[in-house]
XYZ file of C-alpha atoms in Angstrom:
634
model
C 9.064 20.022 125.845
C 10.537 21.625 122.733
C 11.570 20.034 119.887
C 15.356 20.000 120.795
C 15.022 18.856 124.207
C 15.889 15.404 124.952
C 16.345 12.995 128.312
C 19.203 11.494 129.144
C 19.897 8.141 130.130
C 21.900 8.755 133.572
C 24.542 5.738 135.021
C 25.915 5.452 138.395
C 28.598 6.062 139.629
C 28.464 9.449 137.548
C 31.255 8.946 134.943
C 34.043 11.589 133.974
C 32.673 14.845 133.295
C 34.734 14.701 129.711
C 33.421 10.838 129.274
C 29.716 12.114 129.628
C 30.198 15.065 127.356
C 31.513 12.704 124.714
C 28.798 10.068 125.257
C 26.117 12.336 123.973
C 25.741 13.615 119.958
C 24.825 17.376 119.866
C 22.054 18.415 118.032
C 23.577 20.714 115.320
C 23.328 23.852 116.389
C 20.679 25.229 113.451
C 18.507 22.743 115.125
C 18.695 24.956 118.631
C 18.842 28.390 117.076
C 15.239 26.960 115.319
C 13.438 26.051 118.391
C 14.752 29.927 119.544
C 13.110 31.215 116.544
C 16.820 32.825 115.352
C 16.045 34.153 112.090
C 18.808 32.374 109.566
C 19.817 35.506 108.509
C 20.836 36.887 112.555
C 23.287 33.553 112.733
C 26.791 32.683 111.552
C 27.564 28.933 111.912
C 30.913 27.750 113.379
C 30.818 24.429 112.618
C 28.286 21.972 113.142
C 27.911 22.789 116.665
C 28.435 26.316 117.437
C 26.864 29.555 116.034
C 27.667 33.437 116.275
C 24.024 35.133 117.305
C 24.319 38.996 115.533
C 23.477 41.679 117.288
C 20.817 42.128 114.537
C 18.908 39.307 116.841
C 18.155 41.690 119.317
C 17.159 44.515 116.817
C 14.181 42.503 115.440
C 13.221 41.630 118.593
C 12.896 44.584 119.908
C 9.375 44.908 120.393
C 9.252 41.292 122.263
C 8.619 41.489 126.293
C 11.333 39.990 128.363
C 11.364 36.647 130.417
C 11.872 36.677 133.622
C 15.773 37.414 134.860
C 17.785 34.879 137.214
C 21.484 35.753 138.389
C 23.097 32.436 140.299
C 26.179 33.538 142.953
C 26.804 31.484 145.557
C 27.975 31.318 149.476
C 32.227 31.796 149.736
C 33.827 28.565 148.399
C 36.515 25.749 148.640
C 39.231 25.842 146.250
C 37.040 23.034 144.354
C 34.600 25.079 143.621
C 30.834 24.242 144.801
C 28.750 23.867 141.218
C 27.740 26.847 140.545
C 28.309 26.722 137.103
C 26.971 23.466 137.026
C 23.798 24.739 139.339
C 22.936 27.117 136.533
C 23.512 24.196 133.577
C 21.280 22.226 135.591
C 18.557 24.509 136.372
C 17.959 25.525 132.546
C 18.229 21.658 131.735
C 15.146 21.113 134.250
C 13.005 24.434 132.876
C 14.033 23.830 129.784
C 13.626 19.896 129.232
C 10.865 18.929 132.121
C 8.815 22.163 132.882
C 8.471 22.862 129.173
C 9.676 26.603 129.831
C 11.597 28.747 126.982
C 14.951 29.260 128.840
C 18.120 30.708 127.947
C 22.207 29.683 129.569
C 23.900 32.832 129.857
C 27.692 31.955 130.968
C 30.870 33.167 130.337
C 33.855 31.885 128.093
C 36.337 29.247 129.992
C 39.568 30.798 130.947
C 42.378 28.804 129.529
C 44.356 29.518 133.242
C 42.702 27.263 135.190
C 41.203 25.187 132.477
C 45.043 24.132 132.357
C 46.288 24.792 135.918
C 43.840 24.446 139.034
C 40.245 24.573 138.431
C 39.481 22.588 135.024
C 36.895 23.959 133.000
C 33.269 25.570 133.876
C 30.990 23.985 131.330
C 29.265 22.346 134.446
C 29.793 19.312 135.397
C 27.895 15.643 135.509
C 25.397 15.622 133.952
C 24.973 18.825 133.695
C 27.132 20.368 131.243
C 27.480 22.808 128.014
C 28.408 20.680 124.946
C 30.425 20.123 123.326
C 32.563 20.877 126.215
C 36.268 20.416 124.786
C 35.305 23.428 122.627
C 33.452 25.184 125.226
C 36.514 25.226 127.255
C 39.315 25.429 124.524
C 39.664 28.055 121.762
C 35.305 28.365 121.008
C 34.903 31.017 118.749
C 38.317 32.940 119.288
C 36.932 35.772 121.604
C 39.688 35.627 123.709
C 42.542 35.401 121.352
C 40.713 38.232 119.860
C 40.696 40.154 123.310
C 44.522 39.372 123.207
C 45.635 40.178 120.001
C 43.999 43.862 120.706
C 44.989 44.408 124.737
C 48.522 43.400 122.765
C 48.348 46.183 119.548
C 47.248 48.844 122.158
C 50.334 47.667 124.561
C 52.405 47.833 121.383
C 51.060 51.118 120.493
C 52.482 52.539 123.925
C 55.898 51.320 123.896
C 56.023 52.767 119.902
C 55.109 56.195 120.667
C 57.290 56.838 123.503
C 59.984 55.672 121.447
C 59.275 57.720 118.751
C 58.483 61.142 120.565
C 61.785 60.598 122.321
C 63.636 60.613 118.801
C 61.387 63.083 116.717
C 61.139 66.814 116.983
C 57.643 67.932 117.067
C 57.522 68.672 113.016
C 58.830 65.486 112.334
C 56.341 63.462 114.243
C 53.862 66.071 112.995
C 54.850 65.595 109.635
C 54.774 61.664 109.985
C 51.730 61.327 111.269
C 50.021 63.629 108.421
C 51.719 62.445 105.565
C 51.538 64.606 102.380
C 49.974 62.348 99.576
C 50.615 62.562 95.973
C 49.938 65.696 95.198
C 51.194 67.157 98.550
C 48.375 67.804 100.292
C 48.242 66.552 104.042
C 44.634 65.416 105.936
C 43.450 64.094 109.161
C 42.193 60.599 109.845
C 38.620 60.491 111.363
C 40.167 59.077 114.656
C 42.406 62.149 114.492
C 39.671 64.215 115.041
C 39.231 62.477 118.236
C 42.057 64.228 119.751
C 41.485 67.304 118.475
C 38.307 67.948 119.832
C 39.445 66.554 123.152
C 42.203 69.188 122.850
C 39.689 72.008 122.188
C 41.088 72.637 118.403
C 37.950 73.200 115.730
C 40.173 73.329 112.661
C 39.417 70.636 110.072
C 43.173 70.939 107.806
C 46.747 69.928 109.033
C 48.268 72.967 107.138
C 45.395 75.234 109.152
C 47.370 74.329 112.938
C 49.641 76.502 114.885
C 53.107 75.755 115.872
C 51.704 75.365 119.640
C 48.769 73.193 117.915
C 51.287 71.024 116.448
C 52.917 70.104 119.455
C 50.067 69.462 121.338
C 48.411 67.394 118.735
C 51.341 65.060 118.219
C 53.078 65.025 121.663
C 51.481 62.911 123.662
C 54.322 62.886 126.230
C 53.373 60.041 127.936
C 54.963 59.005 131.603
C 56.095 55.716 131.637
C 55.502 55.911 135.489
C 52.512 56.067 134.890
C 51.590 53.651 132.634
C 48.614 51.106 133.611
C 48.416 48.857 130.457
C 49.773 45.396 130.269
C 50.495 42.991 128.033
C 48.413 39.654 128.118
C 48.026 36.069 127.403
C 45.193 33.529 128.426
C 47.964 31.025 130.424
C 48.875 31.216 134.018
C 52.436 32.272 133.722
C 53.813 33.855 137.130
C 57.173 34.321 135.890
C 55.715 36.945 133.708
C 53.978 39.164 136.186
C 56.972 41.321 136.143
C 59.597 42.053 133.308
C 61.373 44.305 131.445
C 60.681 45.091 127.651
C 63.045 47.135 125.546
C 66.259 45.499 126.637
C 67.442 45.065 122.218
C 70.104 46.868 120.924
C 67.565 48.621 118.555
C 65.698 49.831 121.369
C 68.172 52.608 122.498
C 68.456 51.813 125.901
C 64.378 52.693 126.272
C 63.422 49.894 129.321
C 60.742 49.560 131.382
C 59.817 47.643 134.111
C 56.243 46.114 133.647
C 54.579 42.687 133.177
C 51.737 40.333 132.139
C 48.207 39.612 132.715
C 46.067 37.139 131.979
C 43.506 37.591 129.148
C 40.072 37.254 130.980
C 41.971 40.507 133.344
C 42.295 42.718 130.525
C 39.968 45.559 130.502
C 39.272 44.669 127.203
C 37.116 41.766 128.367
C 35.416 44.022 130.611
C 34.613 46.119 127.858
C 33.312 42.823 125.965
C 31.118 41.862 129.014
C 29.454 45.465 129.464
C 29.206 46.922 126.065
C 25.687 47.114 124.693
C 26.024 47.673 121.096
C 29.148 47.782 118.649
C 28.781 51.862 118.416
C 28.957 51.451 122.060
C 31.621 49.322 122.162
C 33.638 51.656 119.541
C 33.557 54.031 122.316
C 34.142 52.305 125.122
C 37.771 50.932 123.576
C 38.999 54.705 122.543
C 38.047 55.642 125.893
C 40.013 53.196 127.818
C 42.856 55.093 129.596
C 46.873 53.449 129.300
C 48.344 56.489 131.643
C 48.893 59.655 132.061
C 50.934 62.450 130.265
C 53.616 64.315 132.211
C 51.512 66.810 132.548
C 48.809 64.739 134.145
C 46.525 64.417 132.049
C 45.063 61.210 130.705
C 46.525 59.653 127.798
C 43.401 56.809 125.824
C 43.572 54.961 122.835
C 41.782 57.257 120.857
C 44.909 59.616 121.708
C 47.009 57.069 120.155
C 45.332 56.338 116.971
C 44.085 52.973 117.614
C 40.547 52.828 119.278
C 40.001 51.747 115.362
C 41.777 49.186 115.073
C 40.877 47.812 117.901
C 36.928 47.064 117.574
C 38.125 45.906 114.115
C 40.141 43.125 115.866
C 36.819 43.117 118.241
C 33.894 43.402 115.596
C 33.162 39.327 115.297
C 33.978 38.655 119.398
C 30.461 41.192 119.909
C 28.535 38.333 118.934
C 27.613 35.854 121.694
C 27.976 31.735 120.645
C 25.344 29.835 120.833
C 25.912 26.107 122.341
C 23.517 23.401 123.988
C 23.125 21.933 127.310
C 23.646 18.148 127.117
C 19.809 17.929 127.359
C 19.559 20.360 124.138
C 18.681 23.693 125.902
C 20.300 26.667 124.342
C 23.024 28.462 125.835
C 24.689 32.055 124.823
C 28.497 31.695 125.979
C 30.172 35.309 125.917
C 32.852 37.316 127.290
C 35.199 35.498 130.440
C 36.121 38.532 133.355
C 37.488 37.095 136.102
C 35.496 37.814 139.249
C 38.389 38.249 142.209
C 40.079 40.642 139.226
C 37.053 41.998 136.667
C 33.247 41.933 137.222
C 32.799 38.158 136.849
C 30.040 38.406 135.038
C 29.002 37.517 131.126
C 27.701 39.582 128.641
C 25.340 42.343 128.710
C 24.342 41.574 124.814
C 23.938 37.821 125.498
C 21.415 38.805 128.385
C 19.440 41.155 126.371
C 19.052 38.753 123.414
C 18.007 36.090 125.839
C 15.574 37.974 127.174
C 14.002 39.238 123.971
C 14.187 35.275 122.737
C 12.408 33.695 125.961
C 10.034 36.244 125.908
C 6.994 36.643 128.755
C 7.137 33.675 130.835
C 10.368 32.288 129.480
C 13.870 32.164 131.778
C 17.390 33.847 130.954
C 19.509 32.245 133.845
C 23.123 33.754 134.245
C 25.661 33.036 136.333
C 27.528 35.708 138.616
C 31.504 34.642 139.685
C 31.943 33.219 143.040
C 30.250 34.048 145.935
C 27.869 37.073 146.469
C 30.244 39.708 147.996
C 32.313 39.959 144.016
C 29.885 38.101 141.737
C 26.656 39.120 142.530
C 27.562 42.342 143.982
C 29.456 43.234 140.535
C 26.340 41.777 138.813
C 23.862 43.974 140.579
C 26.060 47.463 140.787
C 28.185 47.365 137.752
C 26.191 45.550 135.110
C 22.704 46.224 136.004
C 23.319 49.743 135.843
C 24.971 49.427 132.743
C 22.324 47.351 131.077
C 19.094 48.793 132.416
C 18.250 45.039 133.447
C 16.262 43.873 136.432
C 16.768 40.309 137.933
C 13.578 39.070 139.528
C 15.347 36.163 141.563
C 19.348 35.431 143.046
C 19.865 32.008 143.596
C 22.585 31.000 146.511
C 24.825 27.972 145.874
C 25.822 26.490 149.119
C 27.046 23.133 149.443
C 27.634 21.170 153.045
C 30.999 20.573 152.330
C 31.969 24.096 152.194
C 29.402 25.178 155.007
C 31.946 22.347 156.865
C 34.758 24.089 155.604
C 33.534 27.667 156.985
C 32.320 25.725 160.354
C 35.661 25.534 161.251
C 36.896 22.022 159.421
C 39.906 21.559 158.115
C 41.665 23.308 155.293
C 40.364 22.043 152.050
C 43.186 21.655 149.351
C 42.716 21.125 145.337
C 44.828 17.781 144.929
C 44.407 16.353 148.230
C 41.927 13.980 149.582
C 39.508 15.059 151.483
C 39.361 14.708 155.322
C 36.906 12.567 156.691
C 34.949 16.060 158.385
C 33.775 16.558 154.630
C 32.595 12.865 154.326
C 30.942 11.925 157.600
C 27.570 13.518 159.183
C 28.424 16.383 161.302
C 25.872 18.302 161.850
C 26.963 20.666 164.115
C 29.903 21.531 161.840
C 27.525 22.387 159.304
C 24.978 24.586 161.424
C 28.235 26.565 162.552
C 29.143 27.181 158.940
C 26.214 28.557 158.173
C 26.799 31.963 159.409
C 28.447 32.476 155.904
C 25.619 31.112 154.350
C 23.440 33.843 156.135
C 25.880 36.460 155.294
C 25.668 35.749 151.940
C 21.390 35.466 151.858
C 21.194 39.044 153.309
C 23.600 41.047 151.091
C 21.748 39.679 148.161
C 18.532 40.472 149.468
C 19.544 43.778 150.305
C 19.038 44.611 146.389
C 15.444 43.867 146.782
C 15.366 40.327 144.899
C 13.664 36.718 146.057
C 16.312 34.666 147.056
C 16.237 30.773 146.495
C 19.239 28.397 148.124
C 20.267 25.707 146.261
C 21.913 23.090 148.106
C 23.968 20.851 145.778
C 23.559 17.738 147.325
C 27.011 15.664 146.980
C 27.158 11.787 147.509
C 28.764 11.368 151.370
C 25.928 14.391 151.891
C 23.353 13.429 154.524
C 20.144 13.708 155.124
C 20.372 15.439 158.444
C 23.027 17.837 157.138
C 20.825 18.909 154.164
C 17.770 19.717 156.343
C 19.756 21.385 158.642
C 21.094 24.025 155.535
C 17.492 23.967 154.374
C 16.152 24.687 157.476
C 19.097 27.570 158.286
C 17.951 29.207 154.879
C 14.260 29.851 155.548
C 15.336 31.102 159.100
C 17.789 33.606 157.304
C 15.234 34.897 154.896
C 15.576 32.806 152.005
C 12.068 32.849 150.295
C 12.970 29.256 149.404
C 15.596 26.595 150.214
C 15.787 23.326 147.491
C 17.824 20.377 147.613
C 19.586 19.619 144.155
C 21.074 16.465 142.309
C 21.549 17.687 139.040
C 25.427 16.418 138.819
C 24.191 12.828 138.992
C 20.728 13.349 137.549
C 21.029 16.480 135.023
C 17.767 18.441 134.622
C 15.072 15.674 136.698
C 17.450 16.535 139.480
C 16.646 20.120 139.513
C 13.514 20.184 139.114
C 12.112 21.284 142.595
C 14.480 24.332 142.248
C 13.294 25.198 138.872
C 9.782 25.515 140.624
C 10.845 27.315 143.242
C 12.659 29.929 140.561
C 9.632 30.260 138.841
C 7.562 31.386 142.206
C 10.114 33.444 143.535
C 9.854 35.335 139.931
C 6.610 35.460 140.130
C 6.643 36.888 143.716
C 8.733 39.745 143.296
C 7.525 42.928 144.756
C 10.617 45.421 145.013
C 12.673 47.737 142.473
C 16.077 46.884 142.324
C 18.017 48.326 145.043
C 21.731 49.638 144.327
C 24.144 49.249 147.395
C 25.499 53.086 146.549
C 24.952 56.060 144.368
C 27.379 57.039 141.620
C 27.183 60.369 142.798
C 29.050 60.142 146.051
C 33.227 59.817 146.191
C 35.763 57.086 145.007
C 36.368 56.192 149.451
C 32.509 56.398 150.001
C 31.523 53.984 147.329
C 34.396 51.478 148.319
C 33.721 52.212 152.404
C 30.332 50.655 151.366
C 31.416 47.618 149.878
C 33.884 46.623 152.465
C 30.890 47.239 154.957
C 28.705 44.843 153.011
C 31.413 42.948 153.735
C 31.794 43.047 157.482
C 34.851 45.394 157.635
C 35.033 47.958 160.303
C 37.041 50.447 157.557
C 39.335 50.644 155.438
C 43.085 51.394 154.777
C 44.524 52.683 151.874
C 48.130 53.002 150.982
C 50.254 55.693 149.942
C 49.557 54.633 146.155
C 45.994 54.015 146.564
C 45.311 57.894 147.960
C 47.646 59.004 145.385
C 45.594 57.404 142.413
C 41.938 57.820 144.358
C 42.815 61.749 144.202
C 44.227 61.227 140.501
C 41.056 59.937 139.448
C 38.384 62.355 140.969
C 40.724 64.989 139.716
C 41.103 63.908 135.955
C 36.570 63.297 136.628
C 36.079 59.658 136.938
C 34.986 59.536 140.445
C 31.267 59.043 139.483
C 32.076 56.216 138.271
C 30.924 52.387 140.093
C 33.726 50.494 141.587
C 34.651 46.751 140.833
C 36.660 45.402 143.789
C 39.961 42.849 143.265
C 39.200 40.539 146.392
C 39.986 37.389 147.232
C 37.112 34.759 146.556
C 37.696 32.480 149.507
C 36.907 35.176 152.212
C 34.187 38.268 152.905
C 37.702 39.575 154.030
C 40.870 40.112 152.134
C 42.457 37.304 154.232
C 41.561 33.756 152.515
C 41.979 32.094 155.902
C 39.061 34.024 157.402
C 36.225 32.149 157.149
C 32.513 32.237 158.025
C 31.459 36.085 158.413
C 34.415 37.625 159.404
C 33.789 40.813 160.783
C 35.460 44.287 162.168
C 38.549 43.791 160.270
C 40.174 46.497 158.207
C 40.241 45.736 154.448
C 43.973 46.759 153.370
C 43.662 48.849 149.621
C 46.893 48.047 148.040
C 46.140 50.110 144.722
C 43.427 51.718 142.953
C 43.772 51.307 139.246
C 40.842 52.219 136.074
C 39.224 50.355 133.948
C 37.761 53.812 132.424
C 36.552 52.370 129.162
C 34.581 49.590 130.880
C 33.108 51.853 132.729
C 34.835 51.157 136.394
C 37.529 51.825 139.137
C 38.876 48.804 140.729
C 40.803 48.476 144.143
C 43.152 46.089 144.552
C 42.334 44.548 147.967
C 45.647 42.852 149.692
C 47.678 40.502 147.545
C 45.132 40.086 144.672
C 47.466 39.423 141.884
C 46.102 39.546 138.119
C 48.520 36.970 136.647
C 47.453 33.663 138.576
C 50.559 30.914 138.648
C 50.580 27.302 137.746
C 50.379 24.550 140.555
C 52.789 21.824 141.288
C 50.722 19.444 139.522
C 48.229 21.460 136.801
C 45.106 20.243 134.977
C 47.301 19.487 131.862
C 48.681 16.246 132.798
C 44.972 14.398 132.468
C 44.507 16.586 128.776
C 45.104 14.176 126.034
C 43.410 12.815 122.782
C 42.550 9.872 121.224
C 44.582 9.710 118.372
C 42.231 7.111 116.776
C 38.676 9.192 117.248
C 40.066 12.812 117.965
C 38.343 12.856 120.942
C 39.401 14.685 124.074
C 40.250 13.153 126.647
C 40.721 14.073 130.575
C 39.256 17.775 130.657
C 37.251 18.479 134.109
C-alpha cells in the first residue's frame, strides 16, 4: 500500500453520501501528487486539496511504458443512475489501497445541471467517493466557467459581425479591421493570416490587396439561417432553449431566433475532452465551424478573429485537477461532455498522463457515460482514435434493480419510492431483464476487449438474484462476472473485481476493433451505429439530408460520428426497454462539432438544454453557517 493510502472505518446503515465525504480529512494534495512521483515543478496547487497537473507531466514522462487501460460503461439505466461512477471510485480504491497497485481515477467534471436539478453529483457515492466532494461537484478549478465564458465571446463574436457588415461598406470594415497606426502604416494580425490562406491570397501587406481581395477578406457574409452556435450556461434552464437576441433599440431591428445550451453541450468541452496538446487544442478552437456564409461556405472562428482569444480563455482549463479518493488514491478530474449530447467521455490528456504515471503494471480506470451503446461506443470510436489509446478491459455496470426495470417492472421514477418489484426477490424478473444486459456485453466485445460485469450489489439485493446476473454474464460471454459492495464497504468491497480487472488485462489477445471506417459516408457510419443498436434503419428528415449533403460537400464526411440518443433506451424511445429491436431510429438533425473532431445526429427529441424538475436537488443544498461545511449534496 502506498504511502497515501489509508482504510476507512465503514458504519452501517451507510450514512449520507455528503456526511461521509465530510467525515474524512484529505490528505493535502502535494501529499498524492508525491506518491505519483509529480515533479513539483509539473503542479499548480489550488488550495490545500486540489492541484492543476501541466501538460509538462506528460512530456517528461514520455519515455515511461503505460499501465494497463480500463474504460467502465454500463448496461441502459434507471433515472437513478446504477453506480457507475461510483463502480469506477471503488475499483481504484480496492487496486489502489488493498492490491497495492499504482492506479489512476480518470472522471469527468460534475455538471452543475443535474448536480442542482435531477441527478446530484457524480463523485461516487458511499463510500466510495472523490473528495472533497462539495468542490468536486461545485465550481473545482473553473474549467467550465472557462468553457462558458469562451462558447459565450465566440457567440458574441457572431452576433457583432453581422451587425457590423450589415452597416459598413467593404472599405470601411476593411479599413477597421486594419487600422493604420501612428505613422500610417496598416498590418495583419497573425490570426489574419488564417483567413487569408484559407482564401488562397499569398500577400503578406494590407495596402498589397485588391479591391475583390478586400471584400473577400473582410466580408464574411454570414447566414443567420444558418447559424449553429449557441450561447451557454452550466444550469438547466428550459425557458432558454429558445429566444430571441437583438430585440434593443441599439440593435437596429437585427433579431434572431436562437437559444441556450448547457455548458458540458458546448463543443467547446468536446474540444477540452479530445484535444491532445495546447498547439492542438489552438487548432481545434479556430477550426470549430458557427455556420455558413451565403454563399455556402463555412464560416470558423479563425474567420472571425477569435480562435486566439479563445485558448487564451482555455490555456489553464488544459490542465487536468488532481483530487483523492476517500481512501487517498489519486484521481485526474477533467473536461464534463454530456454523453446523450457530446462523447461522454473525460479527457484525452488526463488518460495519457495517467498512463505514463502508473506505468507497466499500474491501472488508469476511466469512466465512459451511461450505458455502452453512447458511452463506450463514443469512448472506443471517437476518442480512441483520437488518442492512439488501447483499453485492455470494459467493465459492464449492471445492477438487479435496473435488470428488474428492463424485465418488464414498473416504471422507475427519480422522487418516488420504489415499488416493491425492486425490493423483493424476483428472480424471474431479473433473468428476463437480462437480455439488455447481453446486449450490452456483446457490443462491447465486438471492439475486441475482455469484458468484466460488475454487479453492484444494493441492500434489498438477493442472493438468488445476484447469481442469477452472474450466472447470465458468463453465458453471454463475459470473461468474468463479480459481485460488488463498494457503496457500503469502499475499496475491501471491490476487491474481487479489482482481481478480475487485473486478469482480464492480462488476458487480452485482440487489437482494438473500430465499429466503422472513417472512410465510408456520413448515412453509412450512422446506419452502423443504429444497427449496433438493434434498429432495422434509419429515417432522416428533410433537415437532416439537407445538412448530411452540406457536410460531405463542404469535406467533413470522413469524419466519426457522435450520436445525441437517449440514455434510457438502445432505441430513441425511452420507454423501450430490454433490447429493442427492428425499429427505425428517427434523425431529427445532423449538426458539427468540426473542431472536436465529430458530426452528431440528433436522434428523436434529444434536447441539449435539459429542464429543472418539480422538486430539484437544490432544496437539500445548504451550509453550516457555523463550520462552512456543505451540507445535503448527493
Amino acid at each position: 500500500m502506498s504511502s497515501s493510502t489509508r482504510k476507512l472505518e465503514v458504519v452501517s446503515p451507510v450514512p449520507a453520501d455528503i456526511d461521509i465525504a465530510n467525515s474524512v480529512e484529505p490528505l493535502h494534495i502535494s501529499e498524492i501528487a508525491k506518491d505519483l512521483n509529480i515533479n513539483p515543478l509539473h503542479y499548480d496547487l489550488y488550495g490545500k486539496y486540489k492541484a492543476k497537473v501541466l501538460l509538462s507531466a506528460f512530456d517528461e514522462l514520455q519515455g515511461q511504458e503505460d499501465g494497463y487501460y480500463v474504460v467502465v460503461g454500463g448496461i441502459t439505466p434507471t433515472p437513478l443512475g446504477e453506480g457507475k461512477s461510483t463502480t469506477t471510485v471503488g475499483l481504484c480504491q480496492a487496486l489502489g489501497a488493498y492490491l497495492d497497485k499504482k492506479v489512476v481515477t480518470c472522471l469527468r467534471q460534475p455538471s452543475q445541471g443535474p448536480t442542482f436539478g435531477i441527478k446530484g453529483g457524480a463523485a461516487g457515492g458511499g463510500y466510495s467517493q472523490v473528495i472533497p466532494m462539495d468542490e468536486f461537484n461545485l465550481h473545482l478549478t473553473g474549467d467550465i466557467h472557462a468553457i462558458t465564458a469562451s462558447n459565450n465571446l465566440l457567440a458574441a463574436a457572431i452576433d457583432t459581425r453581422i451587425f457590423h457588415e450589415t452597416s459598413q461598406s467593404d472599405k470601411a470594415l476593411f479599413n477597421r479591421l486594419c487600422p493604420p497606426n501612428k505613422e500610417g502604416k496598416r498590418s495583419f494580425r497573425d490570426i489574419m493570416f488564417r483567413r487569408l490562406t484559407k482564401l488562397g491570397i499569398s500577400k503578406t501587406s494590407p495596402e498589397e490587396l485588391t479591391p475583390e481581395e478586400i471584400k473577400k477578406f473582410a466580408r464574411l457574409d454570414i447566414d443567420p439561417a444558418s447559424i449553429t452556435w449557441r450561447r451557454v450556461m452550466d444550469v438547466n434552464d428550459r425557458f432558454l432553449r429558445k429566444i430571441t437576441i437583438g430585440q434593443g433599440p441599439e440593435e437596429k431591428g437585427m433579431t434572431r431566433e436562437t437559444g441556450f445550451d448547457i455548458s458540458v453541450a458546448s463543443e467547446i468541452m468536446a474540444v477540452l475532452a479530445l484535444t491532445t496538446s495546447l498547439g492542438d487544442m489552438r487548432e481545434r478552437l479556430g477550426k470549430m465551424v458557427i455556420g455558413n456564409s451565403k454563399a455556402g461556405d463555412p464560416i470558423t472562428a479563425d474567420d472571425l478573429g477569435v480562435g486566439g482569444a479563445l485558448t487564451v480563455l482555455m490555456k489553464d482549463a488544459i490542465n487536468p485537477t488532481l483530487m483523492q479518493t476517500l481512501e487517498g488514491t489519486p484521481v485526474l478530474v477533467h473536461a464534463g461532455p454530456f454523453a446523450n449530447i457530446a462523447h461522454g467521455n473525460s479527457s484525452i490528456v488526463a488518460d495519457k498522463i495517467a498512463l505514463k504515471l502508473v506505468g507497466p503494471g499500474g491501472f488508469v480506470v476511466t469512466e465512459a457515460g451511461f450505458g455502452s451503446d453512447i458511452g463506450t461506443e463514443k469512448f472506443m470510436n471517437i476518442k480512441c482514435r483520437y488518442s492512439g489509446l488501447t483499453p485492455q478491459c470494459a467493465i459492464v455496470v449492471a445492477t438487479v434493480r435496473a435488470l428488474k426495470m428492463h424485465g418488464g417492472g414498473p416504471d422507475v421514477v427519480a422522487g418516488r419510492p420504489l415499488d416493491r418489484a425492486y425490493v423483493s426477490e424476483n428472480v424471474s424478473l431479473v433473468e428476463a431483464g437480462c437480455v439488455n444486459l447481453a446486449k450490452h456485453i456483446s457490443n462491447t466485445k465486438a471492439y475486441g476487449v475482455n469484458v468484466v460485469v460488475a454487479v453492484n450489489m444494493f441492500a434489498t439485493d438477493t442472493e438468488a438474484e445476484l447469481n442469477a446476473v452472474r450466472k447470465f454474464s458468463m453465458d453471454a460471454g463475459a470473461f468474468d462476472a463479480v459481485v460488488c459492495s463498494h457503496h457500503a464497504h469502499g475499496g475491501k468491497g471491490a476487491v474481487d473485481l479489482g482481481i478480475a480487472v487485473e486478469k482480464a488485462c492480462q488476458n487480452i489477445t485482440q487489437p482494438l476493433r473500430f465499429l466503422y471506417p472513417l472512410d465510408i459516408g456520413i448515412k453509412d457510419k450512422i446506419e452502423a451505429i443504429a444497427k449496433s443498436y438493434g434498429a432495422s434503419g434509419v429515417e432522416y428528415s428533410d433537415q437532416a439530408e439537407k445538412q448530411i449533403e452540406m457536410y460531405t460537400q463542404q469535406g467533413f464526411s470522413n469524419l466519426p460520428i457522435c450520436m445525441s440518443k437517449t440514455q434510457y433506451s438502445f432505441s430513441h424511445d425511452a420507454s423501450k426497454k430490454g433490447a429493442p429491436s427492428g425499429f427505425v431510429l428517427p434523425i431529427r438533425d445532423v449538426r458539427g462539432s468540426i473542431g472536436a473532431g465529430f458530426i452528431y445526429p440528433l436522434v428523436g427529441t434529444m434536447s441539449t438544454m435539459p429542464g429543472l424538475p418539480t422538486r430539484p436537488c437544490f432544496y437539500e443544498i445548504d451550509i453550516d453557517t457555523e463550520t462552512g461545511k456543505v451540507r445535503g449534496l448527493s
